[in-house]
Each structure stands twice: as C-alpha cells, then as structure tokens.
mmCIF file of C-alpha atoms and ligand atoms in Angstrom:
data_model
loop_
_atom_site.group_PDB
_atom_site.id
_atom_site.type_symbol
_atom_site.label_atom_id
_atom_site.label_comp_id
_atom_site.label_asym_id
_atom_site.label_seq_id
_atom_site.Cartn_x
_atom_site.Cartn_y
_atom_site.Cartn_z
ATOM 1 C CA MET A 194 86.294 94.005 174.636
ATOM 2 C CA ARG A 195 84.887 90.949 176.028
ATOM 3 C CA TYR A 196 81.645 89.263 173.125
ATOM 4 C CA LEU A 197 78.789 87.202 173.626
ATOM 5 C CA ILE A 198 78.089 85.547 169.772
ATOM 6 C CA VAL A 199 75.048 84.198 168.893
ATOM 7 C CA SER A 200 73.264 82.425 165.974
ATOM 8 C CA ASP A 201 70.400 80.868 165.060
ATOM 9 C CA LEU A 202 67.786 82.482 167.469
ATOM 10 C CA HIS A 203 64.587 81.049 165.897
ATOM 11 C CA ALA A 204 62.125 82.464 167.821
ATOM 12 C CA ASN A 205 62.996 80.324 170.811
ATOM 13 C CA TRP A 206 62.463 83.039 173.286
ATOM 14 C CA GLU A 207 63.356 80.190 176.909
ATOM 15 C CA ALA A 208 66.588 79.489 174.497
ATOM 16 C CA LEU A 209 67.801 82.726 174.737
ATOM 17 C CA GLN A 210 66.895 83.605 177.869
ATOM 18 C CA ALA A 211 69.185 80.563 179.089
ATOM 19 C CA VAL A 212 71.575 81.504 177.332
ATOM 20 C CA ILE A 213 71.454 85.800 178.619
ATOM 21 C CA GLU A 214 71.103 83.466 182.189
ATOM 22 C CA ASP A 215 73.902 81.837 181.291
ATOM 23 C CA ALA A 216 76.488 83.766 179.996
ATOM 24 C CA ALA A 217 75.702 87.133 182.568
ATOM 25 C CA GLY A 218 78.532 89.481 183.538
ATOM 26 C CA ARG A 219 81.102 87.374 180.459
ATOM 27 C CA TYR A 220 80.619 89.953 178.036
ATOM 28 C CA ASP A 221 80.227 93.675 177.607
ATOM 29 C CA LYS A 222 78.264 92.969 173.858
ATOM 30 C CA ILE A 223 77.016 91.154 172.059
ATOM 31 C CA ALA A 224 77.379 89.953 168.071
ATOM 32 C CA CYS A 225 74.063 88.090 166.263
ATOM 33 C CA CYS A 226 75.182 85.676 163.059
ATOM 34 C CA GLY A 227 71.233 86.108 161.773
ATOM 35 C CA ASP A 228 68.132 84.332 162.072
ATOM 36 C CA VAL A 229 66.316 86.463 164.755
ATOM 37 C CA VAL A 230 62.698 84.648 163.324
ATOM 38 C CA GLY A 231 61.348 81.751 162.613
ATOM 39 C CA TYR A 232 60.684 77.578 163.156
ATOM 40 C CA GLY A 233 59.962 79.129 166.761
ATOM 41 C CA ALA A 234 56.771 80.853 168.610
ATOM 42 C CA ASP A 235 58.220 83.920 170.133
ATOM 43 C CA PRO A 236 59.170 86.748 167.163
ATOM 44 C CA ASP A 237 58.427 89.200 168.941
ATOM 45 C CA LEU A 238 59.729 88.318 171.980
ATOM 46 C CA VAL A 239 63.249 87.774 170.366
ATOM 47 C CA THR A 240 62.953 90.649 167.979
ATOM 48 C CA GLU A 241 62.520 93.058 170.695
ATOM 49 C CA TRP A 242 65.457 91.610 172.543
ATOM 50 C CA VAL A 243 67.871 91.939 169.854
ATOM 51 C CA ARG A 244 66.783 95.071 169.059
ATOM 52 C CA ALA A 245 67.445 96.515 172.584
ATOM 53 C CA ASN A 246 70.782 94.974 173.491
ATOM 54 C CA VAL A 247 72.487 93.447 170.464
ATOM 55 C CA SER A 248 75.257 95.893 169.092
ATOM 56 C CA ALA A 249 76.372 93.886 165.336
ATOM 57 C CA ILE A 250 73.698 92.097 163.207
ATOM 58 C CA VAL A 251 73.250 90.537 160.136
ATOM 59 C CA ARG A 252 70.162 88.937 158.208
ATOM 60 C CA GLY A 253 69.793 85.246 158.233
ATOM 61 C CA ASN A 254 67.933 83.745 154.942
ATOM 62 C CA HIS A 255 64.269 83.599 157.348
ATOM 63 C CA ASP A 256 64.686 86.924 158.496
ATOM 64 C CA LYS A 257 64.655 87.535 154.997
ATOM 65 C CA ALA A 258 61.655 84.958 154.200
ATOM 66 C CA CYS A 259 59.978 86.564 157.434
ATOM 67 C CA ALA A 260 60.266 90.234 157.064
ATOM 68 C CA GLY A 261 58.876 89.258 153.115
ATOM 69 C CA LEU A 262 61.772 89.448 151.076
ATOM 70 C CA GLU A 263 61.995 86.084 150.344
ATOM 71 C CA ASP A 264 60.598 84.019 147.564
ATOM 72 C CA LEU A 265 59.470 80.597 149.535
ATOM 73 C CA GLU A 266 58.714 78.642 146.945
ATOM 74 C CA TRP A 267 62.516 77.065 147.678
ATOM 75 C CA PHE A 268 62.074 77.491 151.602
ATOM 76 C CA ASN A 269 60.479 73.403 152.537
ATOM 77 C CA PRO A 270 56.944 72.895 153.649
ATOM 78 C CA ALA A 271 57.623 73.971 157.774
ATOM 79 C CA ALA A 272 60.199 76.305 157.229
ATOM 80 C CA ARG A 273 57.434 78.273 154.561
ATOM 81 C CA ALA A 274 54.600 77.751 157.227
ATOM 82 C CA SER A 275 56.780 79.027 159.756
ATOM 83 C CA ALA A 276 57.163 82.550 157.669
ATOM 84 C CA LEU A 277 54.125 82.673 156.875
ATOM 85 C CA TRP A 278 52.739 82.969 160.130
ATOM 86 C CA THR A 279 55.459 84.528 161.166
ATOM 87 C CA GLN A 280 54.318 87.621 158.875
ATOM 88 C CA SER A 281 50.572 86.869 160.183
ATOM 89 C CA VAL A 282 51.564 87.360 163.944
ATOM 90 C CA ALA A 283 53.807 89.246 164.578
ATOM 91 C CA ASP A 284 54.583 93.236 165.301
ATOM 92 C CA ALA A 285 54.935 94.845 162.042
ATOM 93 C CA GLY A 286 57.804 97.521 163.890
ATOM 94 C CA ASN A 287 59.381 94.006 163.977
ATOM 95 C CA LEU A 288 59.227 92.925 160.768
ATOM 96 C CA GLU A 289 60.347 96.270 158.912
ATOM 97 C CA TYR A 290 63.220 96.096 161.703
ATOM 98 C CA LEU A 291 63.899 92.606 160.567
ATOM 99 C CA ARG A 292 63.381 94.392 156.747
ATOM 100 C CA ARG A 293 66.446 96.350 157.012
ATOM 101 C CA LEU A 294 69.008 94.029 158.401
ATOM 102 C CA ALA A 295 71.982 94.250 156.363
ATOM 103 C CA ARG A 296 73.087 91.093 154.104
ATOM 104 C CA GLY A 297 77.121 89.944 155.416
ATOM 105 C CA PRO A 298 79.290 90.254 156.301
ATOM 106 C CA GLU A 299 79.904 92.759 158.532
ATOM 107 C CA ASN A 300 82.337 94.178 160.385
ATOM 108 C CA CYS A 301 82.445 94.682 164.029
ATOM 109 C CA ASN A 302 85.499 95.519 166.666
ATOM 110 C CA GLY A 303 87.935 94.097 164.171
ATOM 111 C CA PHE A 304 86.042 90.844 163.341
ATOM 112 C CA GLN A 305 82.888 90.318 160.979
ATOM 113 C CA LEU A 306 80.364 88.693 160.875
ATOM 114 C CA ILE A 307 77.822 86.541 157.984
ATOM 115 C CA HIS A 308 75.330 84.187 158.087
ATOM 116 C CA GLY A 309 76.075 81.667 155.501
ATOM 117 C CA SER A 310 79.181 82.385 153.639
ATOM 118 C CA PRO A 311 81.301 85.331 152.946
ATOM 119 C CA VAL A 312 80.259 84.890 149.208
ATOM 120 C CA ASP A 313 76.634 83.945 149.546
ATOM 121 C CA GLU A 314 74.619 84.423 152.708
ATOM 122 C CA ASP A 315 72.840 81.176 152.284
ATOM 123 C CA GLU A 316 76.042 79.138 151.473
ATOM 124 C CA TYR A 317 75.326 76.494 154.143
ATOM 125 C CA LEU A 318 79.216 75.373 155.185
ATOM 126 C CA LEU A 319 79.295 72.389 156.960
ATOM 127 C CA THR A 320 83.352 70.781 155.627
ATOM 128 C CA ASP A 321 86.568 71.679 156.289
ATOM 129 C CA ARG A 322 86.607 70.632 152.041
ATOM 130 C CA GLU A 323 84.006 73.470 151.732
ATOM 131 C CA VAL A 324 85.570 75.773 154.222
ATOM 132 C CA ASN A 325 88.830 75.400 152.439
ATOM 133 C CA ASP A 326 86.891 76.723 148.734
ATOM 134 C CA ILE A 327 85.349 79.776 150.629
ATOM 135 C CA ALA A 328 88.912 80.466 152.647
ATOM 136 C CA PRO A 329 90.262 82.614 150.392
ATOM 137 C CA TYR A 330 87.150 84.973 150.391
ATOM 138 C CA LEU A 331 87.801 85.552 153.883
ATOM 139 C CA ASP A 332 88.683 89.077 154.942
ATOM 140 C CA ALA A 333 89.304 89.604 158.896
ATOM 141 C CA GLU A 334 91.310 86.923 160.997
ATOM 142 C CA VAL A 335 87.683 85.809 162.938
ATOM 143 C CA THR A 336 84.716 85.564 161.190
ATOM 144 C CA PHE A 337 81.618 84.117 163.158
ATOM 145 C CA PHE A 338 78.648 82.119 160.909
ATOM 146 C CA GLY A 339 76.020 81.081 161.606
ATOM 147 C CA HIS A 340 72.942 79.432 158.600
ATOM 148 C CA THR A 341 74.178 75.404 159.379
ATOM 149 C CA HIS A 342 72.992 74.773 163.673
ATOM 150 C CA VAL A 343 75.780 73.568 164.435
ATOM 151 C CA GLN A 344 78.546 74.346 166.358
ATOM 152 C CA THR A 345 81.627 74.373 165.251
ATOM 153 C CA GLY A 346 85.591 76.268 164.478
ATOM 154 C CA PHE A 347 88.028 76.063 161.531
ATOM 155 C CA LEU A 348 91.308 77.048 161.588
ATOM 156 C CA CYS A 349 92.543 77.912 157.763
ATOM 157 C CA HIS A 350 95.902 77.881 156.780
ATOM 158 C CA ARG A 351 97.617 78.140 153.673
ATOM 159 C CA ASN A 352 98.047 74.312 154.417
ATOM 160 C CA GLY A 353 94.706 73.400 154.955
ATOM 161 C CA VAL A 354 91.565 73.790 157.004
ATOM 162 C CA LYS A 355 91.709 72.368 160.795
ATOM 163 C CA VAL A 356 88.937 71.518 162.748
ATOM 164 C CA LEU A 357 89.163 73.617 166.634
ATOM 165 C CA GLY A 358 88.211 72.732 169.381
ATOM 166 C CA GLN A 359 87.547 75.596 172.679
ATOM 167 C CA GLU A 360 90.676 77.951 171.613
ATOM 168 C CA VAL A 361 93.096 80.491 172.543
ATOM 169 C CA LEU A 362 93.424 81.791 169.200
ATOM 170 C CA GLU A 363 97.397 81.935 167.932
ATOM 171 C CA PRO A 364 98.525 85.346 166.368
ATOM 172 C CA GLU A 365 99.821 83.755 163.468
ATOM 173 C CA ASN A 366 100.005 85.453 160.067
ATOM 174 C CA ASP A 367 98.044 84.469 157.066
ATOM 175 C CA VAL A 368 95.477 82.224 159.629
ATOM 176 C CA ARG A 369 91.991 82.106 159.275
ATOM 177 C CA TYR A 370 89.161 81.605 162.271
ATOM 178 C CA LEU A 371 85.545 80.548 160.872
ATOM 179 C CA ILE A 372 83.731 80.224 163.820
ATOM 180 C CA ASN A 373 80.153 78.832 164.722
ATOM 181 C CA PRO A 374 78.177 79.951 167.947
ATOM 182 C CA GLY A 375 75.821 76.566 166.814
ATOM 183 C CA SER A 376 72.264 78.282 167.018
ATOM 184 C CA VAL A 377 70.359 79.048 169.920
ATOM 185 C CA GLY A 378 66.729 77.834 169.211
ATOM 186 C CA GLN A 379 66.519 74.937 166.748
ATOM 187 C CA PRO A 380 70.271 73.598 167.403
ATOM 188 C CA ARG A 381 70.942 70.560 164.617
ATOM 189 C CA ASP A 382 74.483 68.611 166.113
ATOM 190 C CA ASN A 383 72.460 66.420 168.277
ATOM 191 C CA ASP A 384 72.574 68.225 171.426
ATOM 192 C CA PRO A 385 69.126 69.793 172.091
ATOM 193 C CA ARG A 386 70.555 72.090 174.345
ATOM 194 C CA ALA A 387 70.869 75.749 173.458
ATOM 195 C CA ALA A 388 75.033 76.942 172.115
ATOM 196 C CA TYR A 389 76.377 80.065 172.092
ATOM 197 C CA VAL A 390 80.105 81.433 171.983
ATOM 198 C CA LEU A 391 82.320 83.493 174.392
ATOM 199 C CA HIS A 392 84.691 85.961 172.245
ATOM 200 C CA ASP A 393 87.156 87.630 174.092
ATOM 201 C CA THR A 394 88.928 90.197 171.619
ATOM 202 C CA VAL A 395 91.750 90.640 173.986
ATOM 203 C CA GLY A 396 92.752 87.700 175.240
ATOM 204 C CA ARG A 397 91.703 86.390 172.136
ATOM 205 C CA THR A 398 89.963 83.304 173.481
ATOM 206 C CA ILE A 399 86.911 81.452 171.912
ATOM 207 C CA GLU A 400 84.465 79.182 174.463
ATOM 208 C CA PHE A 401 82.650 77.196 172.661
ATOM 209 C CA ARG A 402 79.188 77.185 175.055
ATOM 210 C CA ARG A 403 75.400 74.661 175.862
ATOM 211 C CA VAL A 404 72.948 75.370 178.325
ATOM 212 C CA ALA A 405 69.942 73.222 179.068
ATOM 213 C CA TYR A 406 66.396 75.335 178.911
ATOM 214 C CA ASP A 407 63.245 74.287 179.198
ATOM 215 C CA VAL A 408 62.426 73.296 176.235
ATOM 216 C CA GLU A 409 59.020 71.531 176.721
ATOM 217 C CA LYS A 410 58.088 75.012 177.310
ATOM 218 C CA ALA A 411 59.180 75.989 173.854
ATOM 219 C CA GLN A 412 57.999 73.309 171.993
ATOM 220 C CA GLN A 413 53.804 73.908 174.123
ATOM 221 C CA LYS A 414 54.230 76.741 173.012
ATOM 222 C CA ILE A 415 55.290 75.675 168.928
ATOM 223 C CA LEU A 416 52.026 73.717 169.071
ATOM 224 C CA GLN A 417 49.187 75.870 170.484
ATOM 225 C CA ALA A 418 50.817 78.401 167.839
ATOM 226 C CA GLY A 419 49.255 75.682 165.509
ATOM 227 C CA LEU A 420 53.240 75.812 163.369
ATOM 228 C CA PRO A 421 54.225 71.812 161.997
ATOM 229 C CA ASP A 422 54.675 69.398 164.626
ATOM 230 C CA LEU A 423 57.473 68.556 163.352
ATOM 231 C CA LEU A 424 59.382 72.035 164.225
ATOM 232 C CA ALA A 425 58.364 71.138 168.478
ATOM 233 C CA ARG A 426 59.592 68.042 167.656
ATOM 234 C CA ARG A 427 63.698 68.227 166.698
ATOM 235 C CA LEU A 428 63.537 70.176 169.888
ATOM 236 C CA ALA A 429 63.986 67.155 171.579
ATOM 237 C CA THR A 430 66.438 65.559 169.470
ATOM 238 C CA GLY A 431 68.635 68.607 168.887
ATOM 239 C CA ASN A 432 68.367 67.865 164.884
HETATM 240 ZN ZN1 LIG B 516 69.254 78.871 160.941
#
C-alpha cells in the first residue's frame, strides 16, 4: 500500500492543495500526524478535506487547543490568538471532529502515527539524543511523527541513532524508523516549501518531498483574518 503521510497542515489550504497535486497518482491512502488547524486562515477547508480523505490520524496540540481541550495559558501569544480565532470562525461540526481525534500512537497498516513522541504527544523530538531516549517506547518498526515542523528521519538501533536521508528501509531486526514528514502548512526547517512523505509499505521506501506553493496567497488570508502578522511572515522564510 502506498501512503501519503502529512503532518502539521495548520489550516494552510494553499500548501495542502500543492501537496495533493504534487503527490497525485503516487499514493493509495493518506495518514496524518496531527495539527490540522491553528496558525492558518482556512480551518474549515483543511478540516473538511481531512475528514473526507484521511484514513488514519492522531490529534496535535493545536487541534486540542482549537477544540477547547487545552489550556491556552501555555501557548505563545500568536498561537493563543490563532486558537481563539479558529474557535470563533470554524464550523461547529469541524471543531467537534477535532475534539474527537485520537491521541497517538495509532496503528495503521503495520506502522504507527504519533504527534510528538510515543510517551508524550506534546514532546518535541529534534535531536538524535532526544530520539535515543524514547527509542525503547517505539512499538512499530516504522513510526511517523510531527510537531517539530522539521522534515527528518531517524534510524534507531541498539548501537545508537542515525539521521536518515532518502531511504529504502532495511528489513533488519531490532531497528526502529522514526520519520517526520515535515510540515505542510508551516515549515520550520528553513525551507518554505510544503513538506510531506510518500511511504510504500510493500516496496519499503520512504521518500521525503517538498513542493512550492502560493505563499503570498496564504499570507494575505492570514493578514485579512486579523491574525498576528508573524504567522504570515514566517511562511516566507520557513522558520
Ligand atoms: Zn504543529
């Protein structure tokens, strides 16, 4: 089965459209590591697409916040403002869908989905040291995660953790793959292009992909919505 793996869509419809177009014909099903909404100006369009097309998903911290499940006190001002804005404009049915999203890990066709880490959905896994600490808790051979908005992959072995590039997965025993498809809607790895991964469960391949999208249009919508202009600015630089 060929999967399109997406994460951290963040209500960015322009970025999501570019990903769907770029990946067309290359996947059979879609899986998502959370953060459907928050930051961006199209929570309804993006949530409706997710509801109609995604076959496996876990919730992200912004999904919880926008659905009223999270104390906004701990959010930074821009994230808090966007969560409150999303609550005020989004369709009640879409907010209810977000409220009911499962906490990870979620099993999907032999692999797993999480938002942050296998032990804490709100934990950021950025370095090989952080990954090494949680590696014993990875249940599946392949796990996809999000939250950091950094497209990357780690191979966890008893001898340590290795950062991956484009990869054919080796069917070794006691190896765990931890893959972040990157963020569709708000990349933070200094590449403003929308990020995603294609995963073939039979061919055992992982393909990291980037696609340019209409950043200016997404920025205009954020500014027109009255959201903090920082949220528009950072889309241009991808950080
Ligand atoms: Zn996010």
